[in-house]
Amino acid sequence: MHTIVSLLRGINVGGRNKIAMGDLKQTFADLGFVEPVTYIQSGNVVAGTRRANGPALVRTIERGLSDAFGYEARVVVLDLAQMRTVVRQIPKDWDVDDSSMRYNVIFPTSAISPKELRRRVSPKPDIEAAVAGNHALYWSAPFATATRTAMVKLSAHADYGELTIRNLRTTMKLLELMEAHITV
């Protein structure tokens, strides 16, 4: 049995693609996932599966979500080992309690690597930092200058449809939920 996290992109944002977490959880159960658990309204599902993570699993989830909710679903799926790598690669100077900073973990789909995303976005090193890891791009900036960063314009970027973003606290909580997930 494998524990995975599915990170849905583009739901419950600006009134678009509204999905209740209870319905999302039930859809994952209907797709054969074991003990699905949702976390906050942004589309995070931790579940067990007998299938290994890979393109076939992603297609199954995307097709199931598209059929159930009537939108073109896009997801990033990480297994426990991958999520541990994501958290281990968080820059050492990031502090979850530092309210003066904005810390985002950007998860690209398989269509683009974190390194390629960083290159394409061209961050401004004087006001933001962007570090590519194995499975995510780590972006940070002071809240005071965040509106002037290259990353703030990401929603208009051609690659925006190929990524989903979680803040530092959510990313760490998702790993905690994955590690606590008990499957039969």
C-alpha positions in Angstrom: 0.0 0.0 0.0 1.3 3.5 -0.9 0.3 6.8 0.7 -0.1 9.6 -1.8 -1.1 13.2 -1.7 -3.1 14.7 -4.6 -2.8 18.4 -5.0 -5.6 19.7 -7.1 -5.1 22.9 -9.0 -7.7 25.6 -9.7 -10.5 24.6 -7.4 -12.4 26.9 -4.9 -10.6 30.0 -6.2 -12.6 33.0 -7.0 -15.8 31.1 -7.1 -14.6 28.8 -9.9 -14.6 25.0 -9.8 -16.3 24.9 -6.3 -15.9 21.4 -4.8 -17.0 20.6 -1.2 -14.3 18.6 0.6 -16.9 15.9 1.6 -17.7 15.4 -2.1 -14.0 15.3 -3.0 -13.3 12.7 -0.3 -16.2 10.6 -1.5 -15.0 10.8 -5.1 -11.6 9.5 -4.1 -13.2 6.6 -2.2 -15.4 5.9 -5.2 -12.2 5.7 -7.3 -10.8 3.0 -5.0 -8.5 5.0 -2.8 -8.2 3.9 0.8 -9.2 6.2 3.7 -9.0 9.5 1.8 -8.5 12.6 4.0 -8.9 16.2 2.8 -7.0 19.1 4.2 -8.4 22.7 3.9 -10.4 23.9 1.0 -7.7 24.2 -1.6 -7.8 20.6 -2.8 -5.4 18.4 -0.9 -6.2 14.7 -0.5 -4.1 12.2 1.3 -5.1 8.6 0.6 -3.8 5.1 0.3 -3.6 3.2 -3.0 -2.3 -0.1 -4.2 -1.1 1.6 -7.4 2.3 3.1 -7.7 2.6 6.8 -8.4 3.0 7.6 -12.0 1.3 8.9 -15.2 -1.5 6.2 -15.1 -2.4 7.1 -11.5 -2.5 10.8 -12.3 -4.7 10.1 -15.4 -7.1 8.0 -13.2 -7.5 10.8 -10.7 -7.8 13.6 -13.3 -10.4 11.6 -15.3 -12.4 10.7 -12.1 -12.4 14.3 -10.9 -13.3 15.7 -14.3 -16.2 13.2 -14.6 -17.4 13.9 -11.0 -17.2 17.7 -11.0 -17.5 18.7 -14.6 -14.2 20.6 -15.0 -10.9 19.8 -16.6 -9.0 18.5 -13.6 -5.3 18.9 -13.2 -3.4 17.3 -10.3 0.1 16.8 -8.9 0.5 13.5 -7.1 3.4 12.8 -4.8 4.1 9.6 -2.8 5.4 9.7 0.7 9.1 9.5 -0.3 8.7 12.4 -2.7 6.9 14.5 -0.2 9.6 13.8 2.4 12.1 15.1 -0.2 10.0 18.2 -0.8 10.0 19.0 2.9 13.7 18.1 3.3 14.6 20.5 0.5 12.9 23.5 2.0 15.5 26.2 2.3 17.1 26.1 5.7 16.4 29.9 6.3 12.6 29.5 5.9 10.8 30.1 9.2 7.1 29.1 9.3 6.6 31.7 12.1 8.1 34.7 10.2 5.1 36.7 9.3 7.2 39.3 7.3 7.9 36.7 4.6 5.8 34.9 2.1 7.0 31.3 1.5 5.4 29.3 -1.3 6.1 25.7 -2.5 5.2 25.5 -6.2 4.5 22.0 -7.4 4.7 21.6 -11.2 2.9 18.8 -13.1 5.1 16.3 -15.1 4.9 18.7 -18.1 7.7 20.9 -16.6 10.5 20.4 -14.1 11.1 22.8 -11.2 14.5 23.8 -12.8 12.8 24.6 -16.1 10.0 26.6 -14.4 12.6 28.6 -12.5 14.5 29.4 -15.7 11.3 30.4 -17.5 10.0 32.7 -14.8 13.3 34.6 -14.3 13.0 35.7 -10.6 14.3 39.1 -9.5 17.2 38.1 -7.1 17.2 41.5 -5.4 13.6 41.0 -4.1 12.8 37.3 -4.2 14.4 33.9 -4.0 13.5 30.9 -6.1 15.2 27.6 -5.6 14.5 24.5 -7.7 14.2 21.2 -5.8 13.6 17.7 -7.1 9.8 18.0 -7.0 9.0 21.6 -6.3 10.2 25.2 -6.7 10.7 27.1 -3.5 9.8 30.8 -3.7 10.1 33.4 -1.0 9.9 37.2 -0.8 9.2 39.7 1.9 5.5 40.6 2.0 6.6 44.3 1.6 8.0 43.7 -1.9 5.9 40.6 -3.0 3.8 42.6 -5.4 6.9 43.6 -7.4 8.3 40.1 -7.9 8.4 38.1 -11.0 6.5 35.3 -9.3 3.5 37.4 -8.5 2.9 37.6 -12.2 2.9 33.8 -12.5 -0.9 33.6 -13.0 -0.3 35.3 -16.4 2.6 33.0 -17.3 2.2 30.3 -20.0 3.2 27.6 -17.6 0.6 28.6 -14.9 -1.8 25.7 -15.9 1.0 23.2 -15.1 1.4 24.0 -11.4 -0.2 24.3 -8.1 1.0 26.3 -5.1 0.9 25.6 -1.4 2.3 27.8 1.4 5.0 26.5 3.7 2.7 25.7 6.6 0.3 23.6 4.4 3.2 21.8 2.8 4.6 20.7 6.1 1.1 19.7 7.4 0.5 17.6 4.3 3.6 15.6 5.1 2.5 15.2 8.7 -0.9 13.9 7.5 0.8 11.5 5.0 3.0 10.1 7.8 0.1 9.6 10.1 -2.1 8.0 7.4 -2.9 4.4 8.3 -4.0 2.1 5.6 -5.1 -1.5 5.9 
